[in-house]
GROMACS .gro file of N, CA and C in nm:
model
  303
    1ASP      N    1   0.083  -0.120   0.000
    1ASP     CA    2   0.000   0.000   0.000
    1ASP      C    3   0.088   0.127   0.000
    2ASP      N    4   0.199   0.121   0.073
    2ASP     CA    5   0.293   0.233   0.078
    2ASP      C    6   0.356   0.259  -0.058
    3GLU      N    7   0.386   0.151  -0.126
    3GLU     CA    8   0.447   0.162  -0.259
    3GLU      C    9   0.350   0.228  -0.357
    4TYR      N   10   0.224   0.189  -0.348
    4TYR     CA   11   0.121   0.248  -0.434
    4TYR      C   12   0.109   0.397  -0.408
    5GLU      N   13   0.112   0.436  -0.281
    5GLU     CA   14   0.099   0.577  -0.245
    5GLU      C   15   0.218   0.659  -0.294
    6SER      N   16   0.338   0.604  -0.286
    6SER     CA   17   0.456   0.676  -0.334
    6SER      C   18   0.452   0.691  -0.487
    7LEU      N   19   0.406   0.589  -0.557
    7LEU     CA   20   0.390   0.600  -0.702
    7LEU      C   21   0.286   0.707  -0.737
    8ARG      N   22   0.179   0.710  -0.661
    8ARG     CA   23   0.073   0.808  -0.683
    8ARG      C   24   0.127   0.950  -0.663
    9ARG      N   25   0.203   0.970  -0.556
    9ARG     CA   26   0.260   1.103  -0.527
    9ARG      C   27   0.359   1.145  -0.637
   10ALA      N   28   0.439   1.051  -0.683
   10ALA     CA   29   0.537   1.082  -0.789
   10ALA      C   30   0.464   1.120  -0.918
   11ARG      N   31   0.360   1.046  -0.950
   11ARG     CA   32   0.282   1.074  -1.073
   11ARG      C   33   0.212   1.209  -1.062
   12LEU      N   34   0.158   1.239  -0.947
   12LEU     CA   35   0.090   1.367  -0.925
   12LEU      C   36   0.188   1.483  -0.939
   13ALA      N   37   0.309   1.469  -0.883
   13ALA     CA   38   0.412   1.573  -0.896
   13ALA      C   39   0.451   1.592  -1.042
   14GLU      N   40   0.462   1.482  -1.114
   14GLU     CA   41   0.496   1.487  -1.256
   14GLU      C   42   0.386   1.560  -1.336
   15MET      N   43   0.261   1.531  -1.304
   15MET     CA   44   0.149   1.596  -1.373
   15MET      C   45   0.146   1.746  -1.343
   16LYS      N   46   0.175   1.784  -1.221
   16LYS     CA   47   0.179   1.926  -1.185
   16LYS      C   48   0.291   1.998  -1.258
   17GLN      N   49   0.406   1.932  -1.267
   17GLN     CA   50   0.520   1.991  -1.338
   17GLN      C   51   0.487   2.010  -1.486
   18ARG      N   52   0.423   1.911  -1.546
   18ARG     CA   53   0.384   1.921  -1.688
   18ARG      C   54   0.283   2.033  -1.709
   19ALA      N   55   0.186   2.045  -1.619
   19ALA     CA   56   0.086   2.152  -1.629
   19ALA      C   57   0.153   2.289  -1.618
   20GLU      N   58   0.252   2.300  -1.531
   20GLU     CA   59   0.324   2.427  -1.515
   20GLU      C   60   0.402   2.460  -1.643
   21ARG      N   61   0.466   2.359  -1.702
   21ARG     CA   62   0.537   2.381  -1.829
   21ARG      C   63   0.442   2.425  -1.939
   22GLN      N   64   0.325   2.360  -1.947
   22GLN     CA   65   0.225   2.396  -2.049
   22GLN      C   66   0.182   2.541  -2.030
   23ARG      N   67   0.158   2.582  -1.904
   23ARG     CA   68   0.117   2.719  -1.876
   23ARG      C   69   0.227   2.818  -1.917
   24GLU      N   70   0.350   2.782  -1.885
   24GLU     CA   71   0.464   2.867  -1.921
   24GLU      C   72   0.477   2.882  -2.072
   25TRP      N   73   0.463   2.770  -2.142
   25TRP     CA   74   0.469   2.775  -2.289
   25TRP      C   75   0.358   2.862  -2.346
   26SER      N   76   0.239   2.848  -2.291
   26SER     CA   77   0.126   2.926  -2.338
   26SER      C   78   0.150   3.076  -2.316
   27LEU      N   79   0.207   3.111  -2.202
   27LEU     CA   80   0.239   3.252  -2.175
   27LEU      C   81   0.346   3.305  -2.269
   28ASN      N   82   0.436   3.218  -2.316
   28ASN     CA   83   0.542   3.259  -2.408
   28ASN      C   84   0.497   3.259  -2.554
   29GLY      N   85   0.370   3.227  -2.579
   29GLY     CA   86   0.318   3.232  -2.716
   29GLY      C   87   0.333   3.103  -2.793
   30HIS      N   88   0.362   2.994  -2.726
   30HIS     CA   89   0.371   2.865  -2.794
   30HIS      C   90   0.230   2.819  -2.834
   31GLY      N   91   0.223   2.729  -2.933
   31GLY     CA   92   0.095   2.675  -2.975
   31GLY      C   93   0.033   2.747  -3.092
   32LYS      N   94   0.101   2.847  -3.144
   32LYS     CA   95   0.052   2.920  -3.261
   32LYS      C   96   0.171   2.972  -3.340
   33VAL      N   97   0.146   3.011  -3.463
   33VAL     CA   98   0.251   3.067  -3.548
   33VAL      C   99   0.244   3.219  -3.535
   34THR      N  100   0.358   3.279  -3.504
   34THR     CA  101   0.365   3.423  -3.482
   34THR      C  102   0.462   3.485  -3.582
   35THR      N  103   0.422   3.596  -3.642
   35THR     CA  104   0.510   3.670  -3.731
   35THR      C  105   0.589   3.770  -3.647
   36ILE      N  106   0.720   3.766  -3.661
   36ILE     CA  107   0.805   3.855  -3.582
   36ILE      C  108   0.898   3.933  -3.675
   37ALA      N  109   0.954   4.041  -3.621
   37ALA     CA  110   1.051   4.122  -3.693
   37ALA      C  111   1.192   4.073  -3.660
   38GLU      N  112   1.285   4.114  -3.739
   38GLU     CA  113   1.424   4.072  -3.722
   38GLU      C  114   1.478   4.106  -3.582
   39ARG      N  115   1.447   4.223  -3.532
   39ARG     CA  116   1.501   4.267  -3.403
   39ARG      C  117   1.445   4.186  -3.286
   40GLU      N  118   1.331   4.116  -3.305
   40GLU     CA  119   1.271   4.033  -3.200
   40GLU      C  120   1.326   3.891  -3.199
   41PHE      N  121   1.395   3.852  -3.304
   41PHE     CA  122   1.436   3.714  -3.323
   41PHE      C  123   1.518   3.660  -3.206
   42PHE      N  124   1.621   3.731  -3.165
   42PHE     CA  125   1.709   3.680  -3.060
   42PHE      C  126   1.640   3.673  -2.924
   43ASP      N  127   1.550   3.767  -2.895
   43ASP     CA  128   1.474   3.761  -2.771
   43ASP      C  129   1.384   3.637  -2.767
   44VAL      N  130   1.320   3.609  -2.880
   44VAL     CA  131   1.232   3.492  -2.889
   44VAL      C  132   1.311   3.363  -2.872
   45VAL      N  133   1.426   3.356  -2.937
   45VAL     CA  134   1.508   3.235  -2.930
   45VAL      C  135   1.563   3.213  -2.788
   46LYS      N  136   1.594   3.320  -2.719
   46LYS     CA  137   1.646   3.308  -2.582
   46LYS      C  138   1.540   3.260  -2.484
   47ARG      N  139   1.414   3.300  -2.505
   47ARG     CA  140   1.307   3.266  -2.412
   47ARG      C  141   1.256   3.123  -2.426
   48SER      N  142   1.279   3.060  -2.540
   48SER     CA  143   1.226   2.926  -2.564
   48SER      C  144   1.339   2.827  -2.591
   49ASP      N  145   1.321   2.706  -2.541
   49ASP     CA  146   1.421   2.601  -2.564
   49ASP      C  147   1.418   2.551  -2.708
   50ARG      N  148   1.299   2.544  -2.766
   50ARG     CA  149   1.285   2.494  -2.903
   50ARG      C  150   1.209   2.596  -2.987
   51VAL      N  151   1.270   2.633  -3.099
   51VAL     CA  152   1.210   2.732  -3.188
   51VAL      C  153   1.218   2.682  -3.331
   52CYS      N  154   1.109   2.696  -3.403
   52CYS     CA  155   1.105   2.666  -3.545
   52CYS      C  156   1.084   2.800  -3.616
   53ALA      N  157   1.188   2.849  -3.682
   53ALA     CA  158   1.181   2.977  -3.753
   53ALA      C  159   1.169   2.951  -3.902
   54VAL      N  160   1.067   3.009  -3.963
   54VAL     CA  161   1.042   2.990  -4.105
   54VAL      C  162   1.058   3.126  -4.175
   55PHE      N  163   1.152   3.130  -4.268
   55PHE     CA  164   1.174   3.251  -4.347
   55PHE      C  165   1.097   3.236  -4.478
   56TYR      N  166   1.024   3.341  -4.515
   56TYR     CA  167   0.945   3.335  -4.639
   56TYR      C  168   0.961   3.466  -4.715
   57ARG      N  169   0.923   3.461  -4.840
   57ARG     CA  170   0.920   3.583  -4.923
   57ARG      C  171   0.779   3.599  -4.976
   58THR      N  172   0.725   3.717  -4.959
   58THR     CA  173   0.589   3.743  -5.007
   58THR      C  174   0.587   3.733  -5.158
   59GLY      N  175   0.495   3.657  -5.209
   59GLY     CA  176   0.479   3.642  -5.352
   59GLY      C  177   0.578   3.548  -5.418
   60ALA      N  178   0.668   3.486  -5.342
   60ALA     CA  179   0.770   3.399  -5.401
   60ALA      C  180   0.711   3.265  -5.445
   61SER      N  181   0.608   3.219  -5.374
   61SER     CA  182   0.548   3.090  -5.407
   61SER      C  183   0.399   3.095  -5.380
   62ARG      N  184   0.326   3.025  -5.461
   62ARG     CA  185   0.181   3.023  -5.439
   62ARG      C  186   0.144   2.931  -5.324
   63TYR      N  187   0.240   2.858  -5.272
   63TYR     CA  188   0.214   2.764  -5.163
   63TYR      C  189   0.244   2.820  -5.025
   64THR      N  190   0.288   2.942  -5.017
   64THR     CA  191   0.326   3.001  -4.888
   64THR      C  192   0.211   2.997  -4.788
   65ASP      N  193   0.091   3.037  -4.830
   65ASP     CA  194  -0.024   3.037  -4.740
   65ASP      C  195  -0.059   2.896  -4.693
   66ASP      N  196  -0.044   2.798  -4.783
   66ASP     CA  197  -0.072   2.659  -4.745
   66ASP      C  198   0.028   2.609  -4.641
   67VAL      N  199   0.154   2.642  -4.660
   67VAL     CA  200   0.258   2.600  -4.565
   67VAL      C  201   0.231   2.662  -4.429
   68ILE      N  202   0.194   2.789  -4.427
   68ILE     CA  203   0.165   2.857  -4.300
   68ILE      C  204   0.045   2.793  -4.232
   69ALA      N  205  -0.056   2.755  -4.308
   69ALA     CA  206  -0.173   2.688  -4.250
   69ALA      C  207  -0.134   2.554  -4.188
   70HIS      N  208  -0.049   2.478  -4.257
   70HIS     CA  209  -0.002   2.351  -4.202
   70HIS      C  210   0.083   2.373  -4.076
   71LEU      N  211   0.166   2.475  -4.079
   71LEU     CA  212   0.248   2.507  -3.962
   71LEU      C  213   0.161   2.541  -3.841
   72SER      N  214   0.049   2.605  -3.864
   72SER     CA  215  -0.042   2.638  -3.754
   72SER      C  216  -0.092   2.512  -3.686
   73ARG      N  217  -0.126   2.412  -3.767
   73ARG     CA  218  -0.173   2.285  -3.709
   73ARG      C  219  -0.061   2.215  -3.633
   74VAL      N  220   0.059   2.217  -3.689
   74VAL     CA  221   0.173   2.154  -3.622
   74VAL      C  222   0.204   2.227  -3.491
   75ALA      N  223   0.195   2.360  -3.491
   75ALA     CA  224   0.223   2.439  -3.371
   75ALA      C  225   0.125   2.405  -3.260
   76GLU      N  226  -0.002   2.385  -3.294
   76GLU     CA  227  -0.102   2.349  -3.193
   76GLU      C  228  -0.071   2.213  -3.132
   77ALA      N  229  -0.020   2.122  -3.212
   77ALA     CA  230   0.010   1.986  -3.165
   77ALA      C  231   0.141   1.979  -3.086
   78HIS      N  232   0.230   2.073  -3.111
   78HIS     CA  233   0.362   2.071  -3.046
   78HIS      C  234   0.384   2.198  -2.966
   79MET      N  235   0.324   2.201  -2.849
   79MET     CA  236   0.335   2.318  -2.761
   79MET      C  237   0.478   2.340  -2.712
   80GLU      N  238   0.561   2.237  -2.716
   80GLU     CA  239   0.697   2.250  -2.663
   80GLU      C  240   0.786   2.339  -2.750
   81ALA      N  241   0.743   2.365  -2.873
   81ALA     CA  242   0.822   2.448  -2.965
   81ALA      C  243   0.747   2.576  -2.999
   82LYS      N  244   0.821   2.682  -3.017
   82LYS     CA  245   0.763   2.809  -3.060
   82LYS      C  246   0.786   2.823  -3.210
   83PHE      N  247   0.681   2.851  -3.284
   83PHE     CA  248   0.687   2.864  -3.429
   83PHE      C  249   0.677   3.012  -3.467
   84VAL      N  250   0.777   3.060  -3.542
   84VAL     CA  251   0.778   3.201  -3.582
   84VAL      C  252   0.801   3.213  -3.732
   85LEU      N  253   0.742   3.317  -3.789
   85LEU     CA  254   0.759   3.349  -3.931
   85LEU      C  255   0.837   3.479  -3.942
   86LEU      N  256   0.929   3.484  -4.036
   86LEU     CA  257   1.006   3.605  -4.063
   86LEU      C  258   1.006   3.631  -4.212
   87ASP      N  259   0.978   3.754  -4.250
   87ASP     CA  260   0.984   3.793  -4.391
   87ASP      C  261   1.131   3.809  -4.428
   88ALA      N  262   1.180   3.724  -4.515
   88ALA     CA  263   1.323   3.723  -4.551
   88ALA      C  264   1.369   3.856  -4.610
   89GLU      N  265   1.281   3.925  -4.679
   89GLU     CA  266   1.319   4.052  -4.739
   89GLU      C  267   1.338   4.163  -4.635
   90LYS      N  268   1.277   4.145  -4.517
   90LYS     CA  269   1.288   4.245  -4.411
   90LYS      C  270   1.391   4.206  -4.305
   91CYS      N  271   1.461   4.096  -4.329
   91CYS     CA  272   1.561   4.046  -4.233
   91CYS      C  273   1.696   4.024  -4.299
   92PRO      N  274   1.757   4.127  -4.356
   92PRO     CA  275   1.882   4.106  -4.430
   92PRO      C  276   1.996   4.053  -4.344
   93PHE      N  277   2.005   4.098  -4.218
   93PHE     CA  278   2.113   4.052  -4.131
   93PHE      C  279   2.103   3.901  -4.105
   94LEU      N  280   1.985   3.854  -4.067
   94LEU     CA  281   1.966   3.711  -4.038
   94LEU      C  282   1.984   3.626  -4.163
   95VAL      N  283   1.932   3.672  -4.274
   95VAL     CA  284   1.943   3.597  -4.399
   95VAL      C  285   2.090   3.582  -4.437
   96ASP      N  286   2.166   3.689  -4.423
   96ASP     CA  287   2.309   3.682  -4.454
   96ASP      C  288   2.384   3.597  -4.354
   97ARG      N  289   2.357   3.619  -4.225
   97ARG     CA  290   2.429   3.549  -4.119
   97ARG      C  291   2.400   3.398  -4.119
   98LEU      N  292   2.275   3.361  -4.145
   98LEU     CA  293   2.237   3.219  -4.145
   98LEU      C  294   2.250   3.154  -4.283
   99LYS      N  295   2.296   3.235  -4.380
   99LYS     CA  296   2.317   3.188  -4.518
   99LYS      C  297   2.190   3.126  -4.579
  100ILE      N  298   2.082   3.200  -4.569
  100ILE     CA  299   1.953   3.155  -4.623
  100ILE      C  300   1.942   3.206  -4.766
  101GLN      N  301   1.902   3.117  -4.855
  101GLN     CA  302   1.890   3.155  -4.996
  101GLN      C  303   1.746   3.164  -5.039
   0.00000   0.00000   0.00000
């Protein structure tokens, strides 16, 4: 009976920790795709352990809107990562530094 109670307490602590992480991620804007400017990039990357940054060009492809829609669904399913969009034409420093073509 003691063993069962210790397992229960450990599981409860684990669930509380997970709920706290979920709340923290939600406060940091995880779970959705956010468009950010170049100057915000480093602040966003510092605040989150996992970041998916997508660079796009307006009008470069007819599939851009479709990709963003799919990313929104992926972002909802993966709260542990923050998904951000950056307009490559407005981010010359990052595009050059990260060698994005």
